[in-house]
JSON list of C-alpha atoms in Angstrom, two decimals:
[
{"chain": "A", "resi": 12, "resn": "MET", "atom": "CA", "xyz": [-6.67, -11.25, 19.93]},
{"chain": "A", "resi": 13, "resn": "GLY", "atom": "CA", "xyz": [-6.15, -14.36, 21.07]},
{"chain": "A", "resi": 14, "resn": "PHE", "atom": "CA", "xyz": [-7.85, -17.92, 19.96]},
{"chain": "A", "resi": 15, "resn": "PHE", "atom": "CA", "xyz": [-9.55, -20.27, 22.30]},
{"chain": "A", "resi": 16, "resn": "ALA", "atom": "CA", "xyz": [-10.36, -24.32, 21.21]},
{"chain": "A", "resi": 17, "resn": "ARG", "atom": "CA", "xyz": [-13.88, -22.98, 20.46]},
{"chain": "A", "resi": 18, "resn": "ASP", "atom": "CA", "xyz": [-12.63, -20.83, 17.57]},
{"chain": "A", "resi": 19, "resn": "VAL", "atom": "CA", "xyz": [-10.90, -23.73, 15.92]},
{"chain": "A", "resi": 20, "resn": "VAL", "atom": "CA", "xyz": [-13.48, -25.47, 13.74]},
{"chain": "A", "resi": 21, "resn": "PRO", "atom": "CA", "xyz": [-13.71, -28.69, 11.66]},
{"chain": "A", "resi": 22, "resn": "LEU", "atom": "CA", "xyz": [-14.76, -27.78, 7.48]},
{"chain": "A", "resi": 23, "resn": "THR", "atom": "CA", "xyz": [-17.42, -30.29, 7.78]},
{"chain": "A", "resi": 24, "resn": "GLN", "atom": "CA", "xyz": [-18.84, -28.98, 11.22]},
{"chain": "A", "resi": 25, "resn": "ALA", "atom": "CA", "xyz": [-18.12, -25.08, 9.37]},
{"chain": "A", "resi": 26, "resn": "ARG", "atom": "CA", "xyz": [-20.18, -26.91, 6.44]},
{"chain": "A", "resi": 27, "resn": "ALA", "atom": "CA", "xyz": [-23.17, -27.64, 8.86]},
{"chain": "A", "resi": 28, "resn": "ASN", "atom": "CA", "xyz": [-22.79, -24.45, 10.91]},
{"chain": "A", "resi": 29, "resn": "LEU", "atom": "CA", "xyz": [-21.75, -21.76, 8.62]},
{"chain": "A", "resi": 30, "resn": "SER", "atom": "CA", "xyz": [-25.04, -19.37, 9.75]},
{"chain": "A", "resi": 31, "resn": "GLU", "atom": "CA", "xyz": [-24.09, -19.94, 13.30]},
{"chain": "A", "resi": 32, "resn": "LEU", "atom": "CA", "xyz": [-20.17, -19.32, 12.62]},
{"chain": "A", "resi": 33, "resn": "ALA", "atom": "CA", "xyz": [-21.53, -16.15, 10.54]},
{"chain": "A", "resi": 34, "resn": "ASP", "atom": "CA", "xyz": [-22.86, -14.90, 13.51]},
{"chain": "A", "resi": 35, "resn": "GLN", "atom": "CA", "xyz": [-20.53, -15.37, 16.07]},
{"chain": "A", "resi": 36, "resn": "VAL", "atom": "CA", "xyz": [-18.17, -13.72, 13.59]},
{"chain": "A", "resi": 37, "resn": "LYS", "atom": "CA", "xyz": [-20.60, -10.88, 13.25]},
{"chain": "A", "resi": 38, "resn": "ALA", "atom": "CA", "xyz": [-20.71, -10.71, 16.76]},
{"chain": "A", "resi": 39, "resn": "GLY", "atom": "CA", "xyz": [-16.80, -10.48, 17.16]},
{"chain": "A", "resi": 40, "resn": "ALA", "atom": "CA", "xyz": [-14.94, -13.84, 17.10]},
{"chain": "A", "resi": 41, "resn": "GLU", "atom": "CA", "xyz": [-12.53, -14.80, 14.65]},
{"chain": "A", "resi": 42, "resn": "LYS", "atom": "CA", "xyz": [-12.52, -18.62, 13.63]},
{"chain": "A", "resi": 43, "resn": "ILE", "atom": "CA", "xyz": [-10.06, -20.70, 11.91]},
{"chain": "A", "resi": 44, "resn": "ILE", "atom": "CA", "xyz": [-11.55, -23.35, 9.74]},
{"chain": "A", "resi": 45, "resn": "THR", "atom": "CA", "xyz": [-9.32, -26.83, 9.44]},
{"chain": "A", "resi": 46, "resn": "LYS", "atom": "CA", "xyz": [-9.07, -29.44, 7.03]},
{"chain": "A", "resi": 47, "resn": "ASN", "atom": "CA", "xyz": [-7.58, -32.38, 7.46]},
{"chain": "A", "resi": 48, "resn": "GLY", "atom": "CA", "xyz": [-5.93, -31.52, 10.63]},
{"chain": "A", "resi": 49, "resn": "GLU", "atom": "CA", "xyz": [-4.61, -28.18, 9.79]},
{"chain": "A", "resi": 50, "resn": "SER", "atom": "CA", "xyz": [-5.31, -24.84, 9.62]},
{"chain": "A", "resi": 51, "resn": "TYR", "atom": "CA", "xyz": [-7.37, -23.61, 6.02]},
{"chain": "A", "resi": 52, "resn": "VAL", "atom": "CA", "xyz": [-8.99, -20.63, 6.29]},
{"chain": "A", "resi": 53, "resn": "ALA", "atom": "CA", "xyz": [-9.98, -18.19, 8.36]},
{"chain": "A", "resi": 54, "resn": "ILE", "atom": "CA", "xyz": [-13.65, -16.56, 9.07]},
{"chain": "A", "resi": 55, "resn": "ILE", "atom": "CA", "xyz": [-13.75, -12.51, 10.08]},
{"chain": "A", "resi": 56, "resn": "ASP", "atom": "CA", "xyz": [-16.09, -9.48, 10.01]},
{"chain": "A", "resi": 57, "resn": "ALA", "atom": "CA", "xyz": [-15.63, -8.03, 7.05]},
{"chain": "A", "resi": 58, "resn": "ALA", "atom": "CA", "xyz": [-15.31, -4.47, 8.85]},
{"chain": "A", "resi": 59, "resn": "ARG", "atom": "CA", "xyz": [-12.22, -6.22, 10.66]},
{"chain": "A", "resi": 60, "resn": "LEU", "atom": "CA", "xyz": [-10.72, -7.54, 7.12]},
{"chain": "A", "resi": 61, "resn": "ASP", "atom": "CA", "xyz": [-10.87, -3.89, 5.37]},
{"chain": "A", "resi": 62, "resn": "TYR", "atom": "CA", "xyz": [-9.53, -2.61, 9.08]},
{"chain": "A", "resi": 63, "resn": "TYR", "atom": "CA", "xyz": [-6.09, -5.19, 8.32]},
{"chain": "A", "resi": 64, "resn": "HIS", "atom": "CA", "xyz": [-5.97, -4.36, 4.51]},
{"chain": "A", "resi": 65, "resn": "GLN", "atom": "CA", "xyz": [-6.55, -0.52, 5.54]},
{"chain": "A", "resi": 66, "resn": "LEU", "atom": "CA", "xyz": [-3.47, -1.35, 8.36]},
{"chain": "A", "resi": 67, "resn": "GLU", "atom": "CA", "xyz": [-1.25, -2.96, 5.74]},
{"chain": "A", "resi": 68, "resn": "ARG", "atom": "CA", "xyz": [-1.27, -0.23, 3.10]},
{"chain": "A", "resi": 69, "resn": "GLU", "atom": "CA", "xyz": [-0.50, 2.27, 6.06]},
{"chain": "A", "resi": 70, "resn": "ARG", "atom": "CA", "xyz": [2.55, -0.48, 6.82]},
{"chain": "A", "resi": 71, "resn": "ILE", "atom": "CA", "xyz": [3.57, 0.16, 3.43]},
{"chain": "A", "resi": 72, "resn": "HIS", "atom": "CA", "xyz": [3.40, 3.57, 3.18]},
{"chain": "A", "resi": 73, "resn": "LEU", "atom": "CA", "xyz": [5.77, 3.64, 6.33]},
{"chain": "A", "resi": 74, "resn": "LEU", "atom": "CA", "xyz": [7.99, 1.37, 4.90]},
{"chain": "A", "resi": 75, "resn": "LEU", "atom": "CA", "xyz": [8.14, 3.63, 1.33]},
{"chain": "A", "resi": 76, "resn": "ILE", "atom": "CA", "xyz": [8.42, 6.80, 3.56]},
{"chain": "A", "resi": 77, "resn": "ASP", "atom": "CA", "xyz": [11.66, 4.85, 5.65]},
{"chain": "A", "resi": 78, "resn": "ASP", "atom": "CA", "xyz": [13.27, 3.96, 2.15]},
{"chain": "A", "resi": 79, "resn": "ALA", "atom": "CA", "xyz": [12.94, 8.00, 0.90]},
{"chain": "A", "resi": 80, "resn": "ARG", "atom": "CA", "xyz": [14.50, 9.31, 4.18]},
{"chain": "A", "resi": 81, "resn": "ARG", "atom": "CA", "xyz": [17.54, 6.73, 4.12]},
{"chain": "A", "resi": 82, "resn": "GLY", "atom": "CA", "xyz": [18.11, 7.32, 0.19]},
{"chain": "A", "resi": 83, "resn": "LEU", "atom": "CA", "xyz": [18.03, 11.14, 0.71]},
{"chain": "A", "resi": 84, "resn": "ALA", "atom": "CA", "xyz": [20.54, 10.40, 3.57]},
{"chain": "A", "resi": 85, "resn": "ASP", "atom": "CA", "xyz": [22.43, 8.38, 1.15]},
{"chain": "A", "resi": 86, "resn": "ILE", "atom": "CA", "xyz": [22.70, 10.99, -1.59]},
{"chain": "A", "resi": 87, "resn": "GLY", "atom": "CA", "xyz": [23.14, 13.19, 1.44]},
{"chain": "A", "resi": 88, "resn": "ALA", "atom": "CA", "xyz": [26.68, 11.62, 2.74]},
{"chain": "A", "resi": 89, "resn": "GLY", "atom": "CA", "xyz": [27.52, 11.11, -1.05]},
{"chain": "A", "resi": 90, "resn": "ARG", "atom": "CA", "xyz": [26.72, 7.04, -0.97]},
{"chain": "A", "resi": 91, "resn": "SER", "atom": "CA", "xyz": [25.15, 7.17, -4.24]},
{"chain": "A", "resi": 92, "resn": "PHE", "atom": "CA", "xyz": [25.48, 6.62, -8.15]},
{"chain": "A", "resi": 93, "resn": "ASN", "atom": "CA", "xyz": [24.46, 6.92, -11.43]},
{"chain": "A", "resi": 94, "resn": "ALA", "atom": "CA", "xyz": [21.57, 4.34, -12.06]},
{"chain": "A", "resi": 95, "resn": "ASP", "atom": "CA", "xyz": [22.10, 4.37, -15.78]},
{"chain": "A", "resi": 96, "resn": "LYS", "atom": "CA", "xyz": [25.73, 3.04, -15.16]},
{"chain": "A", "resi": 97, "resn": "ALA", "atom": "CA", "xyz": [24.69, 0.43, -12.32]},
{"chain": "A", "resi": 98, "resn": "LEU", "atom": "CA", "xyz": [21.71, -1.06, -14.89]},
{"chain": "A", "resi": 99, "resn": "ALA", "atom": "CA", "xyz": [24.91, -0.99, -17.92]},
{"chain": "A", "resi": 100, "resn": "ASP", "atom": "CA", "xyz": [27.60, -2.51, -15.51]},
{"chain": "A", "resi": 101, "resn": "LEU", "atom": "CA", "xyz": [25.05, -4.88, -14.66]},
{"chain": "A", "resi": 102, "resn": "GLN", "atom": "CA", "xyz": [23.41, -6.06, -18.10]},
{"chain": "A", "resi": 103, "resn": "ARG", "atom": "CA", "xyz": [27.56, -6.09, -19.48]},
{"chain": "A", "resi": 104, "resn": "ARG", "atom": "CA", "xyz": [28.71, -8.88, -16.77]},
{"chain": "A", "resi": 105, "resn": "ARG", "atom": "CA", "xyz": [25.36, -10.84, -17.37]},
{"chain": "A", "resi": 106, "resn": "ILE", "atom": "CA", "xyz": [26.48, -11.07, -20.62]},
{"chain": "A", "resi": 107, "resn": "ALA", "atom": "CA", "xyz": [29.78, -11.66, -20.04]},
{"chain": "A", "resi": 108, "resn": "SER", "atom": "CA", "xyz": [28.65, -14.35, -17.71]},
{"chain": "A", "resi": 109, "resn": "LYS", "atom": "CA", "xyz": [26.67, -16.11, -20.14]},
{"chain": "A", "resi": 110, "resn": "VAL", "atom": "CA", "xyz": [29.72, -16.23, -22.98]},
{"chain": "A", "resi": 111, "resn": "SER", "atom": "CA", "xyz": [31.93, -17.63, -20.17]},
{"chain": "A", "resi": 112, "resn": "THR", "atom": "CA", "xyz": [29.26, -20.13, -18.89]},
{"chain": "A", "resi": 113, "resn": "ALA", "atom": "CA", "xyz": [29.12, -21.20, -22.46]},
{"chain": "A", "resi": 114, "resn": "LYS", "atom": "CA", "xyz": [32.61, -21.19, -23.18]},
{"chain": "A", "resi": 115, "resn": "LYS", "atom": "CA", "xyz": [32.71, -23.68, -20.39]},
{"chain": "A", "resi": 116, "resn": "LYS", "atom": "CA", "xyz": [30.19, -25.82, -21.72]},
{"chain": "A", "resi": 117, "resn": "ARG", "atom": "CA", "xyz": [32.30, -26.03, -25.35]},
{"chain": "A", "resi": 118, "resn": "GLY", "atom": "CA", "xyz": [35.63, -26.39, -23.80]}
]
């Protein structure tokens, strides 16, 4: 959905005409409210907001499924390692880095 100049409303005008803006939004328009000439907030129908949230949840689920698929493919191809060992290695490297940094500061 595109926006038109009439869909961009300064905050002062929105305050004065909130009921009218709400009616326009309920009828299908979306409004961008500006403050100091810059985008500030948007007004959209509550049902449309729920729909947008549902789409975002579905997108997240698809991304998780894709991550799982790639993970299973990595396991099948032998590109995996022990998570506990990897975390222990990271922790050892962090400690070694902190020790090295402290030695450099002292000497």
